PDB file of C-alpha atoms and ligand atoms in Angstrom:
ATOM      1  CA  UNK A1304       0.000   0.000   0.000  1.00 53.00           C
ATOM      2  CA  UNK A1305       1.178   3.491  -0.807  1.00 56.00           C
ATOM      3  CA  UNK A1306       3.136   5.044   2.034  1.00 53.00           C
ATOM      4  CA  UNK A1307       1.310   8.311   1.458  1.00 91.00           C
ATOM      5  CA  UNK A1308      -2.204   6.940   1.895  1.00 95.00           C
ATOM      6  CA  UNK A1309      -2.798   9.395   4.731  1.00 96.00           C
ATOM      7  CA  UNK A1310      -2.036  12.263   2.361  1.00 97.00           C
ATOM      8  CA  UNK A1311      -4.313  10.768  -0.276  1.00 98.00           C
ATOM      9  CA  UNK A1312      -7.168  10.602   2.240  1.00 98.00           C
ATOM     10  CA  UNK A1313      -6.550  14.229   3.240  1.00 98.00           C
ATOM     11  CA  UNK A1314      -6.737  15.303  -0.397  1.00 98.00           C
ATOM     12  CA  UNK A1315      -9.850  13.152  -0.976  1.00 98.00           C
ATOM     13  CA  UNK A1316     -11.530  14.747   2.047  1.00 98.00           C
ATOM     14  CA  UNK A1317     -10.645  18.250   0.873  1.00 98.00           C
ATOM     15  CA  UNK A1318     -12.070  17.586  -2.574  1.00 98.00           C
ATOM     16  CA  UNK A1319     -15.245  15.853  -1.386  1.00 98.00           C
ATOM     17  CA  UNK A1320     -16.277  17.726   1.760  1.00 97.00           C
ATOM     18  CA  UNK A1321     -17.508  20.956   0.142  1.00 96.00           C
ATOM     19  CA  UNK A1322     -19.866  18.959  -2.090  1.00 96.00           C
ATOM     20  CA  UNK A1323     -21.992  17.977   0.927  1.00 96.00           C
ATOM     21  CA  UNK A1324     -23.791  21.343   0.733  1.00 95.00           C
ATOM     22  CA  UNK A1325     -25.419  20.171  -2.519  1.00 95.00           C
ATOM     23  CA  UNK A1326     -27.073  17.184  -0.827  1.00 95.00           C
ATOM     24  CA  UNK A1327     -30.012  16.851   1.567  1.00 95.00           C
ATOM     25  CA  UNK A1328     -30.448  14.835   4.728  1.00 95.00           C
ATOM     26  CA  UNK A1329     -33.462  12.464   4.695  1.00 91.00           C
ATOM     27  CA  UNK A1330     -36.596  13.982   6.200  1.00 89.00           C
ATOM     28  CA  UNK A1331     -38.336  10.786   7.371  1.00 87.00           C
ATOM     29  CA  UNK A1332     -35.989   9.870  10.249  1.00 88.00           C
ATOM     30  CA  UNK A1333     -35.800  12.714  12.766  1.00 89.00           C
ATOM     31  CA  UNK A1334     -32.204  12.378  13.994  1.00 88.00           C
ATOM     32  CA  UNK A1335     -30.913  11.913  10.438  1.00 91.00           C
ATOM     33  CA  UNK A1336     -32.873  14.943   9.240  1.00 92.00           C
ATOM     34  CA  UNK A1337     -31.077  17.041  11.841  1.00 92.00           C
ATOM     35  CA  UNK A1338     -27.645  15.473  11.436  1.00 93.00           C
ATOM     36  CA  UNK A1339     -24.746  17.908  11.231  1.00 94.00           C
ATOM     37  CA  UNK A1340     -24.355  18.521   7.489  1.00 94.00           C
ATOM     38  CA  UNK A1341     -20.657  19.238   7.951  1.00 96.00           C
ATOM     39  CA  UNK A1342     -19.790  15.898   9.545  1.00 97.00           C
ATOM     40  CA  UNK A1343     -17.342  14.031   7.383  1.00 98.00           C
ATOM     41  CA  UNK A1344     -15.121  10.993   7.803  1.00 98.00           C
ATOM     42  CA  UNK A1345     -13.206   8.589   5.653  1.00 98.00           C
ATOM     43  CA  UNK A1346     -11.382   5.509   6.919  1.00 98.00           C
ATOM     44  CA  UNK A1347      -9.322   2.904   5.106  1.00 98.00           C
ATOM     45  CA  UNK A1348      -8.279  -0.298   6.881  1.00 98.00           C
ATOM     46  CA  UNK A1349      -5.756  -2.457   5.092  1.00 98.00           C
ATOM     47  CA  UNK A1350      -5.849  -6.247   5.227  1.00 98.00           C
ATOM     48  CA  UNK A1351      -2.831  -6.265   7.565  1.00 98.00           C
ATOM     49  CA  UNK A1352      -4.755  -4.066  10.009  1.00 98.00           C
ATOM     50  CA  UNK A1353      -3.077  -0.727   9.237  1.00 98.00           C
ATOM     51  CA  UNK A1354      -5.656   2.017   9.685  1.00 98.00           C
ATOM     52  CA  UNK A1355      -5.881   5.435   8.048  1.00 98.00           C
ATOM     53  CA  UNK A1356      -8.590   7.933   8.903  1.00 98.00           C
ATOM     54  CA  UNK A1357      -9.531  11.548   8.377  1.00 98.00           C
ATOM     55  CA  UNK A1358     -12.359  13.490  10.065  1.00 98.00           C
ATOM     56  CA  UNK A1359     -14.987  12.182  12.501  1.00 97.00           C
ATOM     57  CA  UNK A1360     -14.054   8.523  11.962  1.00 98.00           C
ATOM     58  CA  UNK A1361     -14.707   7.529  15.587  1.00 98.00           C
ATOM     59  CA  UNK A1362     -18.195   8.975  15.837  1.00 97.00           C
ATOM     60  CA  UNK A1363     -20.914   6.279  15.865  1.00 97.00           C
ATOM     61  CA  UNK A1364     -23.567   6.550  13.129  1.00 97.00           C
ATOM     62  CA  UNK A1365     -26.610   4.406  12.420  1.00 96.00           C
ATOM     63  CA  UNK A1366     -25.622   1.665  10.019  1.00 97.00           C
ATOM     64  CA  UNK A1367     -29.046   1.650   8.297  1.00 97.00           C
ATOM     65  CA  UNK A1368     -28.957  -0.169   4.935  1.00 97.00           C
ATOM     66  CA  UNK A1369     -25.302  -1.148   5.167  1.00 98.00           C
ATOM     67  CA  UNK A1370     -26.567  -3.782   7.614  1.00 98.00           C
ATOM     68  CA  UNK A1371     -28.122  -5.564   4.609  1.00 98.00           C
ATOM     69  CA  UNK A1372     -24.688  -6.812   3.574  1.00 98.00           C
ATOM     70  CA  UNK A1373     -24.112  -8.412   6.963  1.00 98.00           C
ATOM     71  CA  UNK A1374     -27.558 -10.031   7.286  1.00 98.00           C
ATOM     72  CA  UNK A1375     -27.134 -11.416   3.769  1.00 97.00           C
ATOM     73  CA  UNK A1376     -23.771 -12.888   4.803  1.00 97.00           C
ATOM     74  CA  UNK A1377     -25.402 -14.455   7.876  1.00 96.00           C
ATOM     75  CA  UNK A1378     -28.294 -15.913   5.873  1.00 96.00           C
ATOM     76  CA  UNK A1379     -25.933 -17.329   3.223  1.00 95.00           C
ATOM     77  CA  UNK A1380     -23.746 -18.762   5.967  1.00 93.00           C
ATOM     78  CA  UNK A1381     -26.744 -20.376   7.668  1.00 92.00           C
ATOM     79  CA  UNK A1382     -28.131 -22.072   4.543  1.00 89.00           C
ATOM     80  CA  UNK A1383     -26.707 -25.534   3.985  1.00 82.00           C
ATOM     81  CA  UNK A1384     -24.560 -25.874   0.848  1.00 82.00           C
ATOM     82  CA  UNK A1385     -24.903 -24.083  -2.494  1.00 80.00           C
ATOM     83  CA  UNK A1386     -28.222 -25.787  -3.145  1.00 84.00           C
ATOM     84  CA  UNK A1387     -29.505 -24.658   0.227  1.00 85.00           C
ATOM     85  CA  UNK A1388     -28.620 -21.050  -0.560  1.00 86.00           C
ATOM     86  CA  UNK A1389     -30.289 -21.295  -3.973  1.00 84.00           C
ATOM     87  CA  UNK A1390     -33.393 -22.903  -2.531  1.00 84.00           C
ATOM     88  CA  UNK A1391     -33.758 -20.728   0.546  1.00 89.00           C
ATOM     89  CA  UNK A1392     -32.634 -17.400  -0.876  1.00 95.00           C
ATOM     90  CA  UNK A1393     -32.382 -17.106  -4.644  1.00 95.00           C
ATOM     91  CA  UNK A1394     -35.797 -18.652  -5.230  1.00 95.00           C
ATOM     92  CA  UNK A1395     -37.296 -15.868  -3.096  1.00 96.00           C
ATOM     93  CA  UNK A1396     -35.137 -12.837  -3.912  1.00 97.00           C
ATOM     94  CA  UNK A1397     -33.521 -11.879  -7.235  1.00 97.00           C
ATOM     95  CA  UNK A1398     -30.026 -10.708  -8.134  1.00 97.00           C
ATOM     96  CA  UNK A1399     -30.819  -7.933 -10.626  1.00 96.00           C
ATOM     97  CA  UNK A1400     -30.532  -4.179 -10.073  1.00 96.00           C
ATOM     98  CA  UNK A1401     -33.944  -2.625  -9.499  1.00 93.00           C
ATOM     99  CA  UNK A1402     -33.494   0.777 -11.131  1.00 90.00           C
ATOM    100  CA  UNK A1403     -36.117   1.937  -8.627  1.00 89.00           C
ATOM    101  CA  UNK A1404     -35.813   3.616  -5.203  1.00 90.00           C
ATOM    102  CA  UNK A1405     -34.783   1.349  -2.323  1.00 90.00           C
ATOM    103  CA  UNK A1406     -38.216   1.461  -0.707  1.00 91.00           C
ATOM    104  CA  UNK A1407     -40.367   1.213  -3.842  1.00 91.00           C
ATOM    105  CA  UNK A1408     -43.446  -1.016  -3.935  1.00 93.00           C
ATOM    106  CA  UNK A1409     -44.129  -0.745  -7.661  1.00 93.00           C
ATOM    107  CA  UNK A1410     -41.912  -3.541  -8.961  1.00 93.00           C
ATOM    108  CA  UNK A1411     -42.917  -5.817  -6.125  1.00 96.00           C
ATOM    109  CA  UNK A1412     -46.556  -5.868  -7.194  1.00 95.00           C
ATOM    110  CA  UNK A1413     -45.667  -6.546 -10.821  1.00 95.00           C
ATOM    111  CA  UNK A1414     -43.153  -9.251  -9.902  1.00 95.00           C
ATOM    112  CA  UNK A1415     -45.452 -11.120  -7.542  1.00 96.00           C
ATOM    113  CA  UNK A1416     -43.756 -10.336  -4.258  1.00 97.00           C
ATOM    114  CA  UNK A1417     -40.231 -11.396  -5.281  1.00 97.00           C
ATOM    115  CA  UNK A1418     -37.841  -8.493  -4.632  1.00 98.00           C
ATOM    116  CA  UNK A1419     -35.269  -7.658  -7.284  1.00 97.00           C
ATOM    117  CA  UNK A1420     -32.262  -8.044  -4.951  1.00 97.00           C
ATOM    118  CA  UNK A1421     -31.229  -8.260  -1.262  1.00 98.00           C
ATOM    119  CA  UNK A1422     -29.834  -4.703  -1.174  1.00 97.00           C
ATOM    120  CA  UNK A1423     -33.230  -2.966  -1.373  1.00 97.00           C
ATOM    121  CA  UNK A1424     -35.613  -2.934   1.602  1.00 97.00           C
ATOM    122  CA  UNK A1425     -37.932  -5.638   0.241  1.00 97.00           C
ATOM    123  CA  UNK A1426     -34.997  -7.969  -0.392  1.00 98.00           C
ATOM    124  CA  UNK A1427     -33.520  -7.345   3.048  1.00 98.00           C
ATOM    125  CA  UNK A1428     -36.866  -8.240   4.648  1.00 98.00           C
ATOM    126  CA  UNK A1429     -36.859 -11.604   2.828  1.00 98.00           C
ATOM    127  CA  UNK A1430     -33.249 -12.162   3.924  1.00 97.00           C
ATOM    128  CA  UNK A1431     -34.315 -11.517   7.535  1.00 97.00           C
ATOM    129  CA  UNK A1432     -37.183 -13.970   7.097  1.00 97.00           C
ATOM    130  CA  UNK A1433     -34.681 -16.630   5.959  1.00 96.00           C
ATOM    131  CA  UNK A1434     -32.340 -15.798   8.818  1.00 96.00           C
ATOM    132  CA  UNK A1435     -35.190 -16.148  11.326  1.00 96.00           C
ATOM    133  CA  UNK A1436     -35.638 -19.747  10.110  1.00 93.00           C
ATOM    134  CA  UNK A1437     -32.144 -20.501  11.325  1.00 93.00           C
ATOM    135  CA  UNK A1438     -31.719 -18.152  14.259  1.00 91.00           C
ATOM    136  CA  UNK A1439     -34.490 -17.043  16.547  1.00 88.00           C
ATOM    137  CA  UNK A1440     -32.017 -14.431  17.776  1.00 92.00           C
ATOM    138  CA  UNK A1441     -31.639 -12.962  14.255  1.00 91.00           C
ATOM    139  CA  UNK A1442     -31.940  -9.350  15.476  1.00 89.00           C
ATOM    140  CA  UNK A1443     -28.985  -9.906  17.824  1.00 93.00           C
ATOM    141  CA  UNK A1444     -26.978 -12.000  15.370  1.00 96.00           C
ATOM    142  CA  UNK A1445     -26.102  -9.120  13.102  1.00 96.00           C
ATOM    143  CA  UNK A1446     -24.943  -6.954  16.027  1.00 97.00           C
ATOM    144  CA  UNK A1447     -22.812  -9.869  17.216  1.00 97.00           C
ATOM    145  CA  UNK A1448     -21.249 -10.304  13.755  1.00 98.00           C
ATOM    146  CA  UNK A1449     -20.561  -6.560  13.483  1.00 98.00           C
ATOM    147  CA  UNK A1450     -18.911  -6.569  16.909  1.00 98.00           C
ATOM    148  CA  UNK A1451     -16.713  -9.533  15.970  1.00 98.00           C
ATOM    149  CA  UNK A1452     -15.626  -7.961  12.695  1.00 98.00           C
ATOM    150  CA  UNK A1453     -15.141  -4.478  14.170  1.00 98.00           C
ATOM    151  CA  UNK A1454     -13.134  -5.980  17.046  1.00 98.00           C
ATOM    152  CA  UNK A1455     -15.172  -3.828  19.449  1.00 97.00           C
ATOM    153  CA  UNK A1456     -18.692  -4.005  20.861  1.00 97.00           C
ATOM    154  CA  UNK A1457     -21.330  -2.501  18.578  1.00 97.00           C
ATOM    155  CA  UNK A1458     -24.577  -1.438  20.251  1.00 96.00           C
ATOM    156  CA  UNK A1459     -28.095  -0.418  19.228  1.00 97.00           C
ATOM    157  CA  UNK A1460     -29.027   3.270  19.205  1.00 96.00           C
ATOM    158  CA  UNK A1461     -32.407   3.177  20.941  1.00 95.00           C
ATOM    159  CA  UNK A1462     -33.487   6.587  19.660  1.00 94.00           C
ATOM    160  CA  UNK A1463     -32.777   5.637  16.035  1.00 93.00           C
ATOM    161  CA  UNK A1464     -34.499   2.290  16.646  1.00 94.00           C
ATOM    162  CA  UNK A1465     -37.604   4.107  17.864  1.00 95.00           C
ATOM    163  CA  UNK A1466     -37.574   6.713  15.085  1.00 94.00           C
ATOM    164  CA  UNK A1467     -37.079   4.091  12.393  1.00 90.00           C
ATOM    165  CA  UNK A1468     -40.018   2.149  13.838  1.00 91.00           C
ATOM    166  CA  UNK A1469     -42.182   5.282  13.825  1.00 91.00           C
ATOM    167  CA  UNK A1470     -41.431   5.883  10.148  1.00 91.00           C
ATOM    168  CA  UNK A1471     -41.833   2.256   9.075  1.00 93.00           C
ATOM    169  CA  UNK A1472     -45.205   2.469   7.302  1.00 95.00           C
ATOM    170  CA  UNK A1473     -43.647   1.919   3.903  1.00 95.00           C
ATOM    171  CA  UNK A1474     -41.498  -0.993   5.073  1.00 96.00           C
ATOM    172  CA  UNK A1475     -44.547  -2.490   6.739  1.00 97.00           C
ATOM    173  CA  UNK A1476     -46.489  -2.130   3.472  1.00 97.00           C
ATOM    174  CA  UNK A1477     -43.651  -3.858   1.597  1.00 98.00           C
ATOM    175  CA  UNK A1478     -43.660  -6.728   4.104  1.00 98.00           C
ATOM    176  CA  UNK A1479     -47.444  -7.125   3.900  1.00 98.00           C
ATOM    177  CA  UNK A1480     -47.353  -7.129   0.100  1.00 98.00           C
ATOM    178  CA  UNK A1481     -44.727  -9.883   0.110  1.00 98.00           C
ATOM    179  CA  UNK A1482     -46.705 -11.824   2.728  1.00 98.00           C
ATOM    180  CA  UNK A1483     -49.773 -11.601   0.467  1.00 98.00           C
ATOM    181  CA  UNK A1484     -47.764 -13.366  -2.253  1.00 98.00           C
ATOM    182  CA  UNK A1485     -46.606 -16.006   0.239  1.00 98.00           C
ATOM    183  CA  UNK A1486     -43.015 -14.773   0.288  1.00 98.00           C
ATOM    184  CA  UNK A1487     -42.721 -14.420   4.086  1.00 98.00           C
ATOM    185  CA  UNK A1488     -42.857 -17.335   6.474  1.00 96.00           C
ATOM    186  CA  UNK A1489     -42.715 -15.342   9.710  1.00 97.00           C
ATOM    187  CA  UNK A1490     -45.144 -12.629  10.746  1.00 97.00           C
ATOM    188  CA  UNK A1491     -44.722  -9.118   9.389  1.00 98.00           C
ATOM    189  CA  UNK A1492     -44.037  -7.925  12.950  1.00 97.00           C
ATOM    190  CA  UNK A1493     -41.247 -10.447  13.512  1.00 97.00           C
ATOM    191  CA  UNK A1494     -39.537  -9.672  10.225  1.00 97.00           C
ATOM    192  CA  UNK A1495     -39.920  -5.931  10.625  1.00 97.00           C
ATOM    193  CA  UNK A1496     -38.600  -6.114  14.169  1.00 96.00           C
ATOM    194  CA  UNK A1497     -35.408  -7.814  12.971  1.00 96.00           C
ATOM    195  CA  UNK A1498     -34.985  -5.294  10.148  1.00 97.00           C
ATOM    196  CA  UNK A1499     -35.536  -2.200  12.312  1.00 96.00           C
ATOM    197  CA  UNK A1500     -33.140  -3.551  14.913  1.00 96.00           C
ATOM    198  CA  UNK A1501     -30.311  -4.095  12.439  1.00 97.00           C
ATOM    199  CA  UNK A1502     -30.757  -0.603  10.895  1.00 96.00           C
ATOM    200  CA  UNK A1503     -30.225   1.006  14.322  1.00 96.00           C
ATOM    201  CA  UNK A1504     -26.795  -0.499  15.014  1.00 97.00           C
ATOM    202  CA  UNK A1505     -24.476   2.382  15.925  1.00 97.00           C
ATOM    203  CA  UNK A1506     -21.049   1.948  14.354  1.00 98.00           C
ATOM    204  CA  UNK A1507     -18.169   4.239  13.457  1.00 98.00           C
ATOM    205  CA  UNK A1508     -16.700   4.852  10.016  1.00 98.00           C
ATOM    206  CA  UNK A1509     -13.453   3.233  11.164  1.00 98.00           C
ATOM    207  CA  UNK A1510     -15.256   0.149  12.520  1.00 98.00           C
ATOM    208  CA  UNK A1511     -17.193  -0.269   9.269  1.00 98.00           C
ATOM    209  CA  UNK A1512     -13.994  -0.070   7.207  1.00 98.00           C
ATOM    210  CA  UNK A1513     -12.619  -2.880   9.396  1.00 98.00           C
ATOM    211  CA  UNK A1514     -15.784  -4.936   9.371  1.00 98.00           C
ATOM    212  CA  UNK A1515     -16.304  -5.013   5.608  1.00 98.00           C
ATOM    213  CA  UNK A1516     -12.821  -6.363   4.868  1.00 98.00           C
ATOM    214  CA  UNK A1517     -13.787 -10.039   5.006  1.00 98.00           C
ATOM    215  CA  UNK A1518     -15.606  -9.633   1.690  1.00 98.00           C
ATOM    216  CA  UNK A1519     -12.400  -8.465   0.028  1.00 97.00           C
ATOM    217  CA  UNK A1520     -10.459 -11.291   1.654  1.00 98.00           C
ATOM    218  CA  UNK A1521     -12.293 -14.334   0.227  1.00 97.00           C
ATOM    219  CA  UNK A1522     -14.719 -14.405   3.148  1.00 98.00           C
ATOM    220  CA  UNK A1523     -12.057 -14.578   5.874  1.00 98.00           C
ATOM    221  CA  UNK A1524     -11.863 -11.924   8.607  1.00 98.00           C
ATOM    222  CA  UNK A1525      -8.240 -10.766   8.223  1.00 98.00           C
ATOM    223  CA  UNK A1526      -8.062  -9.763  11.903  1.00 98.00           C
ATOM    224  CA  UNK A1527      -8.763 -13.239  13.275  1.00 98.00           C
ATOM    225  CA  UNK A1528      -8.400 -15.665  10.353  1.00 98.00           C
ATOM    226  CA  UNK A1529     -11.979 -16.824  10.961  1.00 97.00           C
ATOM    227  CA  UNK A1530     -13.983 -17.817   7.891  1.00 97.00           C
ATOM    228  CA  UNK A1531     -17.205 -15.815   7.835  1.00 96.00           C
ATOM    229  CA  UNK A1532     -18.297 -16.980   4.379  1.00 96.00           C
ATOM    230  CA  UNK A1533     -16.983 -19.416   1.788  1.00 95.00           C
ATOM    231  CA  UNK A1534     -15.032 -17.579  -0.947  1.00 96.00           C
ATOM    232  CA  UNK A1535     -17.715 -18.235  -3.572  1.00 94.00           C
ATOM    233  CA  UNK A1536     -20.420 -16.796  -1.309  1.00 95.00           C
ATOM    234  CA  UNK A1537     -18.280 -13.764  -0.453  1.00 97.00           C
ATOM    235  CA  UNK A1538     -17.752 -13.134  -4.169  1.00 97.00           C
ATOM    236  CA  UNK A1539     -21.481 -13.161  -4.708  1.00 96.00           C
ATOM    237  CA  UNK A1540     -22.194 -10.686  -1.910  1.00 97.00           C
ATOM    238  CA  UNK A1541     -19.543  -8.385  -3.425  1.00 98.00           C
ATOM    239  CA  UNK A1542     -21.144  -8.773  -6.871  1.00 97.00           C
ATOM    240  CA  UNK A1543     -24.507  -7.713  -5.430  1.00 98.00           C
ATOM    241  CA  UNK A1544     -22.899  -4.690  -3.785  1.00 98.00           C
ATOM    242  CA  UNK A1545     -21.427  -3.644  -7.123  1.00 97.00           C
ATOM    243  CA  UNK A1546     -24.632  -4.080  -9.118  1.00 97.00           C
ATOM    244  CA  UNK A1547     -27.257  -3.165  -6.493  1.00 97.00           C
ATOM    245  CA  UNK A1548     -25.550  -1.704  -3.392  1.00 98.00           C
ATOM    246  CA  UNK A1549     -26.237   1.938  -4.215  1.00 97.00           C
ATOM    247  CA  UNK A1550     -29.790   1.440  -5.562  1.00 91.00           C
ATOM    248  CA  UNK A1551     -30.730   3.287  -8.713  1.00 93.00           C
ATOM    249  CA  UNK A1552     -27.279   4.942  -8.759  1.00 96.00           C
ATOM    250  CA  UNK A1553     -25.435   1.591  -8.886  1.00 96.00           C
ATOM    251  CA  UNK A1554     -24.555   2.134 -12.547  1.00 95.00           C
ATOM    252  CA  UNK A1555     -23.144   5.580 -11.795  1.00 96.00           C
ATOM    253  CA  UNK A1556     -21.154   4.207  -8.844  1.00 97.00           C
ATOM    254  CA  UNK A1557     -19.654   1.412 -10.965  1.00 96.00           C
ATOM    255  CA  UNK A1558     -18.893   4.022 -13.638  1.00 95.00           C
ATOM    256  CA  UNK A1559     -17.183   6.419 -11.198  1.00 96.00           C
ATOM    257  CA  UNK A1560     -15.842   4.235  -8.399  1.00 97.00           C
ATOM    258  CA  UNK A1561     -15.566   0.762  -9.896  1.00 96.00           C
ATOM    259  CA  UNK A1562     -15.366  -1.346  -6.724  1.00 97.00           C
ATOM    260  CA  UNK A1563     -18.288  -2.855  -4.753  1.00 98.00           C
ATOM    261  CA  UNK A1564     -20.019  -0.367  -2.435  1.00 98.00           C
ATOM    262  CA  UNK A1565     -23.027  -0.335  -0.118  1.00 98.00           C
ATOM    263  CA  UNK A1566     -24.695   2.804   1.180  1.00 98.00           C
ATOM    264  CA  UNK A1567     -27.020   3.653   4.051  1.00 97.00           C
ATOM    265  CA  UNK A1568     -29.454   6.532   4.466  1.00 96.00           C
ATOM    266  CA  UNK A1569     -27.373   7.893   7.378  1.00 97.00           C
ATOM    267  CA  UNK A1570     -24.794   8.952   4.781  1.00 98.00           C
ATOM    268  CA  UNK A1571     -22.249   6.168   5.251  1.00 98.00           C
ATOM    269  CA  UNK A1572     -20.939   4.127   2.304  1.00 98.00           C
ATOM    270  CA  UNK A1573     -18.659   1.087   2.624  1.00 98.00           C
ATOM    271  CA  UNK A1574     -16.469  -0.263  -0.150  1.00 98.00           C
ATOM    272  CA  UNK A1575     -14.052  -3.127  -0.730  1.00 98.00           C
ATOM    273  CA  UNK A1576     -10.920  -3.238  -2.803  1.00 97.00           C
ATOM    274  CA  UNK A1577     -10.114  -6.907  -3.061  1.00 96.00           C
ATOM    275  CA  UNK A1578      -7.018  -8.100  -1.200  1.00 96.00           C
ATOM    276  CA  UNK A1579      -6.127  -4.495  -0.388  1.00 97.00           C
ATOM    277  CA  UNK A1580      -8.511  -2.710   1.988  1.00 98.00           C
ATOM    278  CA  UNK A1581     -11.938  -1.928   3.326  1.00 98.00           C
ATOM    279  CA  UNK A1582     -13.079   1.682   3.124  1.00 98.00           C
ATOM    280  CA  UNK A1583     -15.915   3.653   4.674  1.00 98.00           C
ATOM    281  CA  UNK A1584     -16.882   7.267   4.070  1.00 98.00           C
ATOM    282  CA  UNK A1585     -19.533   9.243   5.941  1.00 98.00           C
ATOM    283  CA  UNK A1586     -21.232  12.533   5.135  1.00 98.00           C
ATOM    284  CA  UNK A1587     -24.962  12.893   5.972  1.00 97.00           C
ATOM    285  CA  UNK A1588     -26.376  14.904   2.999  1.00 97.00           C
ATOM    286  CA  UNK A1589     -27.632  12.547   0.279  1.00 97.00           C
ATOM    287  CA  UNK A1590     -28.218  12.683  -3.487  1.00 96.00           C
ATOM    288  CA  UNK A1591     -31.569  11.742  -4.992  1.00 94.00           C
ATOM    289  CA  UNK A1592     -31.042   7.971  -4.834  1.00 94.00           C
ATOM    290  CA  UNK A1593     -30.301   8.091  -1.099  1.00 94.00           C
ATOM    291  CA  UNK A1594     -26.495   7.786  -1.255  1.00 97.00           C
ATOM    292  CA  UNK A1595     -24.132  10.230   0.426  1.00 98.00           C
ATOM    293  CA  UNK A1596     -23.290  12.912  -2.125  1.00 98.00           C
ATOM    294  CA  UNK A1597     -19.862  13.822  -0.759  1.00 98.00           C
ATOM    295  CA  UNK A1598     -19.296  10.117  -0.057  1.00 98.00           C
ATOM    296  CA  UNK A1599     -19.773   9.299  -3.714  1.00 98.00           C
ATOM    297  CA  UNK A1600     -17.356  12.067  -4.684  1.00 98.00           C
ATOM    298  CA  UNK A1601     -14.812  10.849  -2.107  1.00 98.00           C
ATOM    299  CA  UNK A1602     -14.859   7.259  -3.364  1.00 98.00           C
ATOM    300  CA  UNK A1603     -14.509   8.451  -6.953  1.00 98.00           C
ATOM    301  CA  UNK A1604     -11.527  10.580  -5.927  1.00 98.00           C
ATOM    302  CA  UNK A1605      -9.994   7.672  -4.020  1.00 98.00           C
ATOM    303  CA  UNK A1606     -10.316   5.331  -7.010  1.00 97.00           C
ATOM    304  CA  UNK A1607      -8.715   7.943  -9.271  1.00 96.00           C
ATOM    305  CA  UNK A1608      -5.903   8.943  -6.954  1.00 96.00           C
ATOM    306  CA  UNK A1609      -4.916   5.330  -6.183  1.00 96.00           C
ATOM    307  CA  UNK A1610      -5.533   4.278  -9.780  1.00 93.00           C
ATOM    308  CA  UNK A1611      -7.632   1.415  -8.447  1.00 92.00           C
ATOM    309  CA  UNK A1612      -9.045   0.355 -11.811  1.00 78.00           C
ATOM    310  CA  UNK A1613      -5.716  -0.866 -13.092  1.00 61.00           C
ATOM    311  CA  UNK A1614      -5.051  -3.231 -10.191  1.00 51.00           C
TER     312      UNK A1614
HETATM  313  N1  LIG B2410     -34.066   2.209   7.803  1.00 77.90           N
HETATM  314  C1  LIG B2410     -34.039   2.730   6.466  1.00 77.90           C
HETATM  315  C2  LIG B2410     -35.331   2.366   5.755  1.00 77.90           C
HETATM  316  O1  LIG B2410     -35.752   1.265   5.895  1.00 77.90           O
HETATM  317  C3  LIG B2410     -32.865   2.169   5.724  1.00 77.90           C
HETATM  318  C4  LIG B2410     -32.818   2.603   4.299  1.00 77.90           C
HETATM  319  C5  LIG B2410     -31.453   2.964   3.844  1.00 77.90           C
HETATM  320  O2  LIG B2410     -30.510   3.068   4.590  1.00 77.90           O
HETATM  321  N2  LIG B2410     -31.336   3.241   2.555  1.00 77.90           N
HETATM  322  O3  LIG B2410     -35.914   3.159   5.072  1.00 77.90           O
END
């Protein structure tokens, strides 16, 4: 890794930070709506554990949709063998980009309750339903996995948990629509409970950059050597991040950034550069698809400055 990575991150932050003023924080979750628009952090954690960070990298933020990557990993891990994964997951959730907003109901009606992919809300609810088949403690399981991978305890932000529950009408509607097509086996309340819980995990930019590394390391947590996912399954999660992880901007992200990313409505975005590092950027104001605007710019800058496409 370049010796001057700290300087690169400084330059990336300088280039990206001012762009935040062009974005908007989401209005439907109170604490996110009032988040400090000037907050900014970027962290890179190399596979050997070397950490680089600029800005508010140790401030906890709600993980929101980035949790979808980790619940998908848990559900894929729980299913028995490749056939088990295909039968339990890929029969019930697709692997195509949606081209629609992350909380849209439109496609779901047309496609008979089968979500396009696990990175949108509908898909994540099905993933939670699958996980609940294997683990009655599914809501806790993702927090446990995050804590293991971050190397530090990750907790639930009760205020965010409550606010996300209060603004869950749309997610509830999505769950009911899927249940009407027979694509949920647990009750809407159980599935929603697991989903809302995972979205409220409070985690720092630095911890997320650490935690996501296993996907760029053939499924093995580089900190402990523990296999979280088989290499083939890890590759597939990364493929879904690349094609679907930033919703209806996934094409633009692949075009600009080029490595797999996953965003959350709190303004965090994680990325993986295979066999090199995990990265996380955080800036609360979002673009129209619900991805951090300055975060997108920062990851584009990082890819350019490190010439990541040619590696
Ligand atoms: N809790 C949010 C929701 O369900 C998560 C969405 C997101 O981060 N994009 O709407």
